[in-house]
Amino acid sequence: MLNVCLLGTGGTVPLPHRWLTSCLLRFNGHAFLIDCGEGTQIALHKQRVSVKHIDAIFLTHYHADHTAGLPGILLTMAKAGRTEPILIAGPKDLHDVMRGVMSIARYVPFEIRECEYHEREVEMDFKDVIMTAFAVRHSVPCYSYVLDLRRNARFDRQKAEKNQVPLKAWSRLQKGETVEMDGIAYTPDQVMGEERKGLKVVYSTDTRPVEQIARHAQGADLYIGEGMYGDPEKADKAKLNLHSTMYETAAIAARANVKELWLTHYSPSMETPSEYTEQVQAIFRNTVVSADGQQKELRYEDE
Amino acid sequence: MLNVCLLGTGGTVPLPHRWLTSCLLRFNGHAFLIDCGEGTQIALHKQRVSVKHIDAIFLTHYHADHTAGLPGILLTMAKAGRTEPILIAGPKDLHDVMRGVMSIARYVPFEIRECEYHEREVEMDFKDVIMTAFAVRHSVPCYSYVLDLRRNARFDRQKAEKNQVPLKAWSRLQKGETVEMDGIAYTPDQVMGEERKGLKVVYSTDTRPVEQIARHAQGADLYIGEGMYGDPEKADKAKLNLHSTMYETAAIAARANVKELWLTHYSPSMETPSEYTEQVQAIFRNTVVSADGQQKELRYEDE
């Protein structure tokens, strides 16, 4: 099971009624945060999520509306008694940004592990989850993310018996270990059935609607995409500022055959993003024009 | 006239229902901000104050709950089209902190003028206002502030006539200029009466209740002071963490004979600071246990 929570839906400037866009992904006792603008820790508090247990923060790019919450959140983690290291990952110049963050935060008693991307596509393997960062097109280096939650294959008793695997070895093999018994080595593939479909979430803001988003989002369970502008007359502005309109993002969702699209990262000038719902759904039916706190538990197909 | 607005009243961690402590002072078309924690720009927005026209930001010290809003506010000023320079003043290491702020903000198209304090007391003269920073006692170098709004002396016609100042020179002398006429130099003191009492506001948080606060606050129109702890059992904690209890601050207000005290900078663990109102008022009657947005227009005595 994967819990996805869109903590905020604003772009550029935090507003009294709209937090800046960031997303919390929770699975198997872990928590990943994508982006951390000014106020993100308050939005987490509002969702009753303790900042203490966030394992990693993934940054899309270094505009302050996506990063300026870092000093505060690290300080709050410190005040909450955190001692475990945290991973912070993002495009090149991460170290420079983090040096800045630390000049403000100053007192952070736990280790910060930096992961800076030097390729256009970076795959980070966290065992039960693969996080892929891929470069998109904005005014500064910017990445979008794919979270693939793997699902273990089912134990296949018939296969185990056919392969004459001793009963005693089954449970360890099922956990992925290799087992030696009476001089014979047994491997997990001798007892496990086919891989089962996991869950895939794609997160992409602050970019033109480039083709690699559709490629990565293919068949995703959830695509969280940019809805900077709803007014069709803002199409040129989106091009100029290297953002996307709601319609461009909906077109990607349709092309990528995703199950559901959540729009986010609204221009502060847009007072009621939901007023465009009908027009966007005409392009991709299963679109949610999200508001702060939009949340869902994604489940495996047969659960 | 001086408008004082306490934008937030929280200490340490910004909360969904309580912004971090910072204070906006507006006078004669100018605006000074004291401290800028995470979310201060949202609190300003809530008060319908444009961040664009803030002339100066004075920092008390470099704990992130007082500074982490700087990258965001500078970026929002930039987005609002600001081109005028801004003054940012604070204790030593300001340049290091500002380098950090700029690594996060990155795109700030106007000049930032830094003023770093190297003395225990620093007087900054802004013509109609004198801002004095004075060192207090916290776990890191920390300053409190006195804002003195000067009031022009009244024009004294009798004095002008007695000094045989030509009528033509009166208005320029009244503006503070020196005037030469028929080979004689006239100075403003020849036409102006006694100085009139201005307005004085003292702002002091994150400190033990040291004597210099009482000294500087003597007779102040408003003293904004620290109310970190209300529970009398937290007196030792206040000592240990170099903060003040509400009662210690009220005692300073009484000693300094201020007109009014506003408490602020509450510990996040304190849910309802106002529950201590009666006990604090027993020490200093004219105490307000402030909430976010506490605001007042201070007027000259005879206005």
Coordinates of C-alpha atoms in Angstrom, one line a residue:
Chain A
M1 CA 0.0 0.0 0.0
L2 CA 1.2 3.5 -0.9
N3 CA -0.2 6.6 0.7
V4 CA 0.2 9.7 -1.4
C5 CA -0.5 13.1 0.1
L6 CA -0.3 16.4 -1.8
L7 CA 0.7 18.7 1.1
G8 CA 0.2 21.9 -1.0
T9 CA -0.8 22.9 -4.4
G10 CA 0.6 26.4 -4.9
G11 CA 3.4 27.6 -7.1
T12 CA 5.8 30.5 -6.7
V13 CA 4.4 32.2 -3.6
P14 CA 3.0 30.6 -0.4
L15 CA -0.5 32.0 0.3
P16 CA -2.6 32.0 3.4
H17 CA -5.0 29.6 1.8
R18 CA -2.6 27.5 -0.3
W19 CA 0.7 25.9 0.7
L20 CA 3.5 25.5 -1.8
T21 CA 3.4 22.3 -3.8
S22 CA 5.1 19.3 -2.2
C23 CA 4.2 15.7 -1.9
L24 CA 4.5 13.0 0.8
L25 CA 4.8 9.4 -0.2
R26 CA 4.4 6.8 2.5
F27 CA 5.0 3.0 2.2
N28 CA 6.1 0.1 4.4
G29 CA 6.9 2.4 7.3
H30 CA 9.0 4.8 5.1
A31 CA 8.3 8.4 4.1
F32 CA 9.6 10.3 1.1
L33 CA 9.1 14.0 0.6
I34 CA 9.3 15.6 -2.8
D35 CA 10.2 19.3 -2.6
C36 CA 10.1 21.5 0.5
G37 CA 9.0 25.1 0.1
E38 CA 8.4 27.7 2.7
G39 CA 5.7 26.3 5.0
T40 CA 5.9 22.6 4.0
Q41 CA 6.6 21.7 7.6
I42 CA 3.4 23.5 8.7
A43 CA 1.4 21.6 6.0
L44 CA 2.9 18.3 7.4
H45 CA 1.9 19.3 10.9
K46 CA -1.6 20.0 9.6
Q47 CA -1.7 16.5 8.2
R48 CA -0.5 15.3 11.6
V49 CA 2.7 13.8 10.1
S50 CA 5.8 14.1 12.3
V51 CA 8.7 15.5 10.3
K52 CA 11.0 13.4 12.4
H53 CA 10.6 10.2 10.4
I54 CA 11.0 11.4 6.9
D55 CA 13.7 9.2 5.3
A56 CA 14.5 11.3 2.2
I57 CA 13.7 14.6 0.5
F58 CA 13.9 14.7 -3.3
L59 CA 14.2 18.2 -4.9
T60 CA 12.9 18.9 -8.3
H61 CA 15.0 22.1 -8.8
Y62 CA 16.4 25.1 -6.9
H63 CA 13.8 27.8 -7.1
A64 CA 13.1 28.9 -3.6
D65 CA 9.4 27.9 -3.7
H66 CA 10.7 24.3 -3.8
T67 CA 13.5 24.5 -1.3
A68 CA 13.2 27.4 1.2
G69 CA 11.5 25.1 3.7
L70 CA 14.6 23.0 4.2
P71 CA 16.3 25.0 7.0
G72 CA 13.1 25.0 9.1
I73 CA 12.2 21.4 8.6
L74 CA 15.7 20.2 9.4
L75 CA 15.7 22.4 12.6
T76 CA 12.3 21.0 13.6
M77 CA 13.6 17.4 13.0
A78 CA 16.5 18.3 15.3
K79 CA 14.2 19.7 18.0
A80 CA 12.2 16.5 17.7
G81 CA 15.3 14.6 18.7
R82 CA 16.2 13.0 15.3
T83 CA 19.5 11.3 15.2
E84 CA 19.1 9.2 12.0
P85 CA 20.7 10.4 8.8
I86 CA 18.5 11.9 6.1
L87 CA 19.0 11.7 2.4
I88 CA 18.6 14.8 0.3
A89 CA 18.7 14.4 -3.4
G90 CA 18.5 16.8 -6.3
P91 CA 20.1 18.3 -9.4
K92 CA 23.6 19.6 -9.7
D93 CA 24.6 22.4 -7.3
L94 CA 22.9 20.5 -4.5
H95 CA 26.0 20.9 -2.3
D96 CA 25.9 24.7 -2.8
V97 CA 22.2 24.8 -1.9
M98 CA 22.8 22.6 1.1
R99 CA 25.6 24.8 2.3
G100 CA 23.2 27.7 2.1
V101 CA 20.5 25.7 4.0
M102 CA 23.0 24.8 6.7
S103 CA 24.1 28.5 7.1
I104 CA 20.5 29.2 8.0
A105 CA 19.6 26.0 9.9
R106 CA 23.0 26.0 11.7
Y107 CA 22.3 23.4 14.4
V108 CA 21.5 20.1 12.8
P109 CA 22.9 17.2 14.9
F110 CA 22.2 14.4 12.4
E111 CA 24.0 13.4 9.2
I112 CA 22.7 14.8 5.8
R113 CA 23.6 12.5 2.9
E114 CA 23.5 14.3 -0.3
C115 CA 22.8 12.7 -3.7
E116 CA 23.4 15.0 -6.6
Y117 CA 22.3 14.0 -10.1
H118 CA 24.9 14.1 -12.8
E119 CA 22.9 12.2 -15.5
R120 CA 19.7 13.0 -17.2
E121 CA 18.2 9.9 -15.7
V122 CA 19.1 8.6 -12.3
E123 CA 17.7 5.4 -10.7
M124 CA 17.9 5.1 -6.9
D125 CA 17.2 1.7 -5.5
F126 CA 15.8 1.6 -2.0
K127 CA 15.0 -2.2 -2.1
D128 CA 11.2 -2.1 -1.9
V129 CA 11.1 1.1 -3.9
I130 CA 12.9 2.4 -7.0
M131 CA 12.9 6.2 -7.3
T132 CA 13.8 7.5 -10.8
A133 CA 14.7 11.1 -11.4
F134 CA 14.5 12.2 -15.0
A135 CA 15.4 15.6 -16.4
V136 CA 12.6 17.8 -17.8
R137 CA 12.5 21.3 -19.3
H138 CA 12.4 24.4 -17.1
S139 CA 14.4 27.6 -16.8
V140 CA 16.9 25.9 -14.6
P141 CA 18.0 22.2 -14.3
C142 CA 14.8 20.4 -13.2
Y143 CA 13.9 16.7 -12.6
S144 CA 10.6 14.8 -12.3
Y145 CA 10.2 11.6 -10.4
V146 CA 8.9 8.1 -10.8
L147 CA 8.3 6.1 -7.6
D148 CA 8.0 2.3 -8.4
L149 CA 6.8 0.4 -5.4
R150 CA 7.8 -3.2 -6.0
R151 CA 5.7 -6.1 -5.0
N152 CA 7.1 -9.4 -4.0
A153 CA 6.3 -12.4 -6.2
R154 CA 4.0 -15.0 -4.6
F155 CA 5.4 -18.2 -3.2
D156 CA 4.8 -21.0 -5.6
R157 CA 4.5 -24.3 -3.7
Q158 CA 4.2 -26.5 -6.9
K159 CA 7.4 -24.9 -8.3
A160 CA 9.2 -25.6 -5.0
E161 CA 8.2 -29.2 -5.0
K162 CA 9.0 -29.6 -8.6
N163 CA 12.5 -28.2 -7.9
Q164 CA 12.8 -30.6 -4.9
V165 CA 13.6 -27.8 -2.6
P166 CA 13.6 -29.0 1.1
L167 CA 10.7 -27.7 3.1
K168 CA 13.1 -26.3 5.7
A169 CA 14.6 -23.9 3.1
W170 CA 11.3 -22.4 1.9
S171 CA 10.8 -19.5 4.3
R172 CA 14.3 -18.2 4.0
L173 CA 14.1 -18.5 0.2
Q174 CA 10.9 -16.6 0.3
K175 CA 12.7 -13.8 2.1
G176 CA 15.1 -13.6 -0.9
E177 CA 18.0 -15.5 0.7
T178 CA 20.1 -18.2 -0.9
V179 CA 20.2 -21.4 1.2
E180 CA 22.7 -24.2 1.2
M181 CA 21.6 -27.6 2.5
D182 CA 23.4 -30.9 2.2
G183 CA 25.9 -29.4 -0.2
I184 CA 23.2 -28.1 -2.6
A185 CA 22.6 -24.4 -3.1
Y186 CA 18.9 -23.3 -3.5
T187 CA 17.9 -19.9 -4.9
P188 CA 14.7 -17.9 -4.5
D189 CA 13.7 -18.2 -8.1
Q190 CA 13.2 -22.0 -7.5
V191 CA 10.3 -21.3 -5.1
M192 CA 8.8 -18.0 -6.3
G193 CA 6.2 -17.4 -8.9
E194 CA 6.0 -14.5 -11.4
E195 CA 6.6 -10.9 -10.3
R196 CA 3.4 -9.1 -9.5
K197 CA 2.5 -5.7 -10.6
G198 CA 3.6 -3.0 -8.1
L199 CA 2.4 0.6 -7.9
K200 CA 3.8 3.5 -9.9
V201 CA 3.4 7.2 -9.1
V202 CA 4.9 10.0 -11.3
Y203 CA 5.5 13.5 -10.0
S204 CA 6.2 16.3 -12.4
T205 CA 6.0 20.1 -12.0
D206 CA 7.8 23.1 -13.3
T207 CA 8.3 21.9 -16.8
R208 CA 7.1 22.2 -20.4
P209 CA 5.1 19.1 -21.3
V210 CA 8.0 17.1 -22.8
E211 CA 7.7 13.7 -24.2
Q212 CA 9.8 11.9 -21.5
I213 CA 7.0 12.6 -19.0
A214 CA 4.5 10.6 -21.1
R215 CA 7.1 7.9 -21.5
H216 CA 7.8 7.6 -17.8
A217 CA 4.2 7.9 -16.8
Q218 CA 3.1 5.1 -19.1
G219 CA 0.4 3.1 -17.3
A220 CA 1.1 4.9 -13.9
D221 CA -1.4 4.4 -11.1
L222 CA -1.2 8.1 -10.4
Y223 CA 0.4 11.0 -12.3
I224 CA 0.8 14.3 -10.3
G225 CA 1.3 17.0 -12.9
E226 CA 1.6 20.7 -13.3
G227 CA -1.5 22.9 -13.6
M228 CA 0.2 26.3 -13.4
Y229 CA -2.4 27.9 -15.7
G230 CA -6.0 27.1 -16.3
D231 CA -7.0 30.1 -18.4
P232 CA -6.4 29.0 -22.1
E233 CA -5.1 32.5 -22.8
K234 CA -2.1 31.8 -20.6
A235 CA -0.7 29.2 -23.1
D236 CA 2.0 31.7 -24.3
K237 CA 2.9 32.6 -20.8
A238 CA 3.4 28.9 -20.0
K239 CA 5.7 28.6 -22.9
L240 CA 7.7 31.7 -22.0
N241 CA 8.1 30.7 -18.4
L242 CA 8.7 27.1 -19.1
H243 CA 5.7 25.9 -17.2
S244 CA 2.6 23.8 -18.4
T245 CA -1.1 24.6 -18.7
M246 CA -3.6 22.2 -17.2
Y247 CA -4.5 21.2 -20.8
E248 CA -1.0 20.3 -21.8
T249 CA -0.7 18.1 -18.7
A250 CA -4.0 16.4 -19.2
A251 CA -2.9 15.6 -22.8
I252 CA 0.2 13.8 -21.4
A253 CA -2.0 11.9 -19.0
A254 CA -4.2 10.7 -21.9
R255 CA -1.2 9.8 -24.0
A256 CA 0.4 7.9 -21.1
N257 CA -2.8 6.0 -20.2
V258 CA -2.4 6.7 -16.5
K259 CA -5.2 5.7 -14.2
E260 CA -5.6 9.1 -12.6
L261 CA -4.2 12.6 -12.8
W262 CA -3.9 15.1 -10.0
L263 CA -3.2 18.7 -11.0
T264 CA -1.1 21.0 -8.8
H265 CA 1.4 23.9 -8.7
Y266 CA -1.2 26.6 -9.5
S267 CA -0.2 30.2 -10.2
P268 CA -0.9 32.5 -7.3
S269 CA -3.0 34.6 -9.6
M270 CA -5.4 31.7 -10.1
E271 CA -8.0 32.0 -7.3
T272 CA -10.2 28.9 -8.0
P273 CA -8.3 26.3 -10.0
S274 CA -11.3 24.0 -9.9
E275 CA -13.3 26.3 -12.2
Y276 CA -11.4 24.6 -15.1
T277 CA -12.3 21.0 -14.1
E278 CA -14.8 20.4 -16.9
Q279 CA -12.5 21.7 -19.6
V280 CA -9.6 19.6 -18.3
Q281 CA -11.7 16.5 -17.9
A282 CA -12.7 16.8 -21.5
I283 CA -9.1 16.0 -22.4
F284 CA -8.5 13.4 -19.7
R285 CA -11.5 12.3 -17.8
N286 CA -9.9 11.0 -14.6
T287 CA -8.4 14.3 -13.7
V288 CA -8.6 15.8 -10.2
V289 CA -7.9 19.5 -9.9
S290 CA -6.3 19.0 -6.5
A291 CA -6.6 21.2 -3.4
D292 CA -4.1 21.1 -0.4
G293 CA -4.2 17.9 1.4
Q294 CA -5.5 15.8 -1.5
Q295 CA -4.7 12.2 -0.4
K296 CA -5.2 8.6 -1.5
E297 CA -4.1 5.2 -0.5
L298 CA -3.1 3.3 -3.6
R299 CA -3.5 -0.5 -3.3
Y300 CA -2.2 -3.4 -5.4
E301 CA -4.5 -4.6 -8.1
D302 CA -5.7 -7.8 -6.3
E303 CA -5.8 -6.3 -2.8
Chain B
M1 CA 1.9 58.0 13.8
L2 CA 3.4 54.5 14.2
N3 CA 1.6 51.3 13.3
V4 CA 2.9 48.3 15.1
C5 CA 1.8 44.8 14.0
L6 CA 2.9 41.6 15.6
L7 CA 2.7 39.2 12.5
G8 CA 3.2 36.1 14.5
T9 CA 3.6 35.1 18.1
G10 CA 5.2 31.6 17.9
G11 CA 8.7 30.5 18.9
T12 CA 10.9 27.7 17.6
V13 CA 8.4 26.0 15.2
P14 CA 5.8 27.5 12.9
L15 CA 2.3 26.0 13.6
P16 CA -0.8 25.8 11.5
H17 CA -2.5 28.2 14.0
R18 CA 0.5 30.4 15.0
W19 CA 3.1 32.1 12.8
L20 CA 6.6 32.6 14.0
T21 CA 7.3 35.8 15.9
S22 CA 8.0 38.9 13.8
C23 CA 7.0 42.5 13.9
L24 CA 6.2 45.1 11.3
L25 CA 6.7 48.8 12.1
R26 CA 5.2 51.3 9.7
F27 CA 5.7 55.1 9.9
N28 CA 5.8 58.0 7.4
G29 CA 5.5 55.7 4.4
H30 CA 8.2 53.4 5.6
A31 CA 8.1 49.8 6.8
F32 CA 10.6 48.0 9.0
L33 CA 10.4 44.3 9.7
I34 CA 12.0 42.7 12.7
D35 CA 12.8 39.0 12.1
C36 CA 11.6 36.8 9.3
G37 CA 11.0 33.2 10.1
E38 CA 9.4 30.6 7.9
G39 CA 6.0 31.8 6.9
T40 CA 6.4 35.5 7.7
Q41 CA 5.6 36.5 4.1
I42 CA 2.3 34.5 4.4
A43 CA 1.5 36.4 7.7
L44 CA 2.2 39.7 5.9
H45 CA 0.0 38.6 3.0
K46 CA -2.7 37.8 5.5
Q47 CA -2.4 41.4 6.9
R48 CA -2.7 42.6 3.3
V49 CA 0.8 44.1 3.4
S50 CA 2.8 44.0 0.2
V51 CA 6.3 42.7 0.9
K52 CA 7.5 44.9 -2.0
H53 CA 7.8 48.0 0.1
I54 CA 9.6 46.8 3.2
D55 CA 12.6 49.1 3.6
A56 CA 14.7 47.1 6.0
I57 CA 14.7 43.8 7.9
F58 CA 16.4 43.7 11.3
L59 CA 17.4 40.3 12.7
T60 CA 17.6 39.5 16.3
H61 CA 19.8 36.4 15.9
Y62 CA 20.5 33.5 13.6
H63 CA 18.2 30.7 14.8
A64 CA 16.3 29.6 11.8
D65 CA 12.9 30.4 13.4
H66 CA 13.9 34.0 13.0
T67 CA 15.6 33.9 9.6
A68 CA 14.4 31.0 7.4
G69 CA 11.7 33.2 5.8
L70 CA 14.4 35.4 4.1
P71 CA 14.9 33.5 0.9
G72 CA 11.2 33.3 0.2
I73 CA 10.4 36.9 1.1
L74 CA 13.3 38.2 -1.1
L75 CA 12.1 36.0 -4.0
T76 CA 8.5 37.3 -3.6
M77 CA 9.8 40.9 -3.6
A78 CA 11.6 40.1 -6.8
K79 CA 8.5 38.6 -8.4
A80 CA 6.6 41.8 -7.3
G81 CA 9.1 43.8 -9.4
R82 CA 11.1 45.3 -6.7
T83 CA 14.2 47.2 -7.9
E84 CA 15.0 49.3 -4.8
P85 CA 17.8 48.1 -2.5
I86 CA 16.8 46.6 0.9
L87 CA 18.7 46.9 4.1
I88 CA 19.3 43.7 6.2
A89 CA 20.8 44.2 9.6
G90 CA 21.9 41.8 12.2
P91 CA 24.6 40.4 14.5
K92 CA 28.0 39.2 13.4
D93 CA 28.0 36.4 10.8
L94 CA 25.3 38.3 8.8
H95 CA 27.3 37.9 5.6
D96 CA 27.6 34.2 6.1
V97 CA 23.9 33.9 6.7
M98 CA 23.1 36.1 3.7
R99 CA 25.3 34.0 1.5
G100 CA 23.2 31.0 2.6
V101 CA 20.0 32.9 2.0
M102 CA 21.2 33.8 -1.5
S103 CA 22.2 30.2 -2.3
I104 CA 18.5 29.4 -1.8
A105 CA 16.8 32.5 -3.2
R106 CA 19.3 32.6 -6.1
Y107 CA 17.4 35.2 -8.3
V108 CA 17.3 38.5 -6.5
P109 CA 17.6 41.4 -8.9
F110 CA 17.9 44.2 -6.3
E111 CA 20.7 45.2 -4.1
I112 CA 20.9 43.9 -0.6
R113 CA 22.8 46.2 1.8
E114 CA 24.1 44.4 4.8
C115 CA 24.7 46.0 8.2
E116 CA 26.5 43.8 10.6
Y117 CA 26.8 44.7 14.3
H118 CA 30.2 44.7 15.8
E119 CA 29.5 46.6 19.0
R120 CA 27.2 45.7 21.9
E121 CA 25.1 48.7 21.0
V122 CA 24.5 50.1 17.5
E123 CA 22.5 53.2 16.7
M124 CA 21.2 53.4 13.2
D125 CA 19.9 56.9 12.2
F126 CA 17.2 56.9 9.5
K127 CA 16.4 60.6 9.8
D128 CA 12.9 60.4 11.2
V129 CA 13.7 57.2 13.1
I130 CA 16.6 56.0 15.2
M131 CA 16.8 52.3 15.4
T132 CA 19.1 51.0 18.2
A133 CA 20.2 47.4 18.4
F134 CA 21.5 46.3 21.8
A135 CA 23.0 43.0 22.8
V136 CA 21.0 40.7 25.1
R137 CA 21.7 37.3 26.6
H138 CA 20.8 34.2 24.5
S139 CA 22.6 31.0 23.5
V140 CA 24.0 32.8 20.4
P141 CA 24.7 36.5 19.8
C142 CA 21.3 38.2 20.0
Y143 CA 20.1 41.8 19.9
S144 CA 16.9 43.6 20.9
Y145 CA 15.7 46.8 19.3
V146 CA 14.5 50.2 20.2
L147 CA 12.7 52.2 17.6
D148 CA 12.6 55.9 18.4
L149 CA 10.3 57.8 16.1
R150 CA 11.3 61.5 16.3
R151 CA 8.9 64.3 16.3
N152 CA 9.7 67.6 14.8
A153 CA 9.8 70.6 17.1
R154 CA 6.9 73.1 16.6
F155 CA 7.6 76.3 14.7
D156 CA 8.0 79.2 17.2
R157 CA 6.9 82.5 15.6
Q158 CA 7.8 84.6 18.6
K159 CA 11.3 83.1 18.6
A160 CA 11.6 83.8 14.9
E161 CA 10.6 87.4 15.3
K162 CA 12.8 87.9 18.4
N163 CA 15.7 86.6 16.4
Q164 CA 14.8 88.9 13.5
V165 CA 14.6 86.1 11.0
P166 CA 13.1 87.4 7.7
L167 CA 9.7 85.9 6.9
K168 CA 10.9 84.6 3.6
A169 CA 13.4 82.2 5.3
W170 CA 10.8 80.7 7.7
S171 CA 9.5 77.8 5.7
R172 CA 13.0 76.5 4.6
L173 CA 14.3 76.8 8.2
Q174 CA 11.2 74.9 9.4
K175 CA 12.3 72.1 7.0
G176 CA 15.7 72.0 8.7
E177 CA 17.7 73.9 6.1
T178 CA 20.2 76.6 6.8
V179 CA 19.4 79.8 4.9
E180 CA 21.6 82.8 3.9
M181 CA 20.0 86.1 3.2
D182 CA 21.7 89.5 2.7
G183 CA 24.9 88.1 4.0
I184 CA 23.4 86.7 7.2
A185 CA 23.1 82.9 7.9
Y186 CA 20.0 81.7 9.7
T187 CA 19.7 78.3 11.3
P188 CA 16.6 76.2 12.2
D189 CA 17.2 76.6 16.0
Q190 CA 16.4 80.3 15.6
V191 CA 12.8 79.6 14.6
M192 CA 12.0 76.2 16.2
G193 CA 10.6 75.6 19.7
E194 CA 11.5 72.7 22.0
E195 CA 11.7 69.1 20.7
R196 CA 8.5 67.3 21.2
K197 CA 8.2 63.8 22.6
G198 CA 8.3 61.1 19.9
L199 CA 7.3 57.5 20.2
K200 CA 9.4 54.6 21.4
V201 CA 8.9 50.9 20.8
V202 CA 11.1 48.2 22.3
Y203 CA 11.3 44.7 20.8
S204 CA 13.0 42.0 22.7
T205 CA 12.8 38.2 22.4
D206 CA 15.0 35.2 22.9
T207 CA 16.9 36.4 25.9
R208 CA 17.2 36.2 29.7
P209 CA 15.5 39.2 31.4
V210 CA 18.8 41.3 31.5
E211 CA 19.0 44.7 33.0
Q212 CA 19.7 46.5 29.7
I213 CA 16.2 45.7 28.5
A214 CA 14.7 47.7 31.4
R215 CA 17.2 50.4 30.8
H216 CA 16.3 50.8 27.1
A217 CA 12.6 50.3 27.6
Q218 CA 12.4 53.1 30.2
G219 CA 9.1 55.0 29.6
A220 CA 8.5 53.2 26.2
D221 CA 5.1 53.6 24.6
L222 CA 5.2 49.9 23.8
Y223 CA 7.4 47.0 24.9
I224 CA 7.1 43.8 23.0
G225 CA 8.7 41.1 25.1
E226 CA 9.3 37.4 25.4
G227 CA 6.6 35.2 26.8
M228 CA 8.2 31.8 26.0
Y229 CA 6.8 30.1 29.1
G230 CA 3.7 30.8 31.1
D231 CA 3.7 27.8 33.4
P232 CA 5.6 28.9 36.5
E233 CA 7.2 25.4 36.7
K234 CA 9.1 26.2 33.5
A235 CA 11.3 28.9 35.2
D236 CA 14.3 26.6 35.3
K237 CA 13.8 25.7 31.6
A238 CA 13.8 29.4 30.7
K239 CA 17.1 29.8 32.5
L240 CA 18.6 26.7 30.9
N241 CA 17.6 27.6 27.4
L242 CA 18.3 31.3 27.8
H243 CA 14.7 32.4 27.3
S244 CA 12.3 34.4 29.6
T245 CA 9.1 33.5 31.3
M246 CA 6.1 35.8 31.0
Y247 CA 6.6 36.8 34.6
E248 CA 10.2 37.8 34.2
T249 CA 9.2 40.0 31.2
A250 CA 6.3 41.6 33.0
A251 CA 8.7 42.5 35.9
I252 CA 10.9 44.3 33.4
A253 CA 7.9 46.2 32.0
A254 CA 7.0 47.3 35.6
R255 CA 10.5 48.3 36.3
A256 CA 10.8 50.2 33.1
N257 CA 7.5 52.0 33.5
V258 CA 6.4 51.3 30.0
K259 CA 2.9 52.2 28.9
E260 CA 2.0 48.8 27.5
L261 CA 3.5 45.3 27.2
W262 CA 2.8 42.8 24.5
L263 CA 3.9 39.3 25.2
T264 CA 5.0 37.0 22.3
H265 CA 7.3 34.2 21.2
Y266 CA 5.4 31.4 22.9
S267 CA 6.7 27.9 23.2
P268 CA 5.0 25.5 20.7
S269 CA 4.0 23.4 23.7
M270 CA 1.9 26.2 25.1
E271 CA -1.6 25.8 23.6
T272 CA -3.4 28.8 25.1
P273 CA -1.0 31.5 26.2
S274 CA -3.9 33.7 27.3
E275 CA -4.7 31.4 30.2
Y276 CA -1.9 33.1 32.1
T277 CA -3.2 36.7 31.5
E278 CA -4.4 37.2 35.1
Q279 CA -1.1 36.1 36.7
V280 CA 1.0 38.2 34.4
Q281 CA -1.2 41.3 34.8
A282 CA -0.8 40.9 38.6
I283 CA 2.9 41.8 37.9
F284 CA 2.3 44.4 35.2
R285 CA -1.3 45.5 34.7
N286 CA -1.1 46.8 31.2
T287 CA 0.0 43.5 29.6
V288 CA -1.5 42.0 26.5
V289 CA -0.9 38.3 26.0
S290 CA -0.8 38.8 22.2
A291 CA -2.1 36.6 19.5
D292 CA -1.1 36.7 15.8
G293 CA -2.0 40.0 14.1
Q294 CA -2.0 42.1 17.3
Q295 CA -1.9 45.6 16.0
K296 CA -2.0 49.2 17.2
E297 CA -1.5 52.7 15.9
L298 CA 0.6 54.6 18.4
R299 CA -0.1 58.4 18.3
Y300 CA 1.9 61.3 19.7
E301 CA 0.8 62.5 23.1
D302 CA -1.0 65.6 21.9
E303 CA -2.6 64.1 18.8

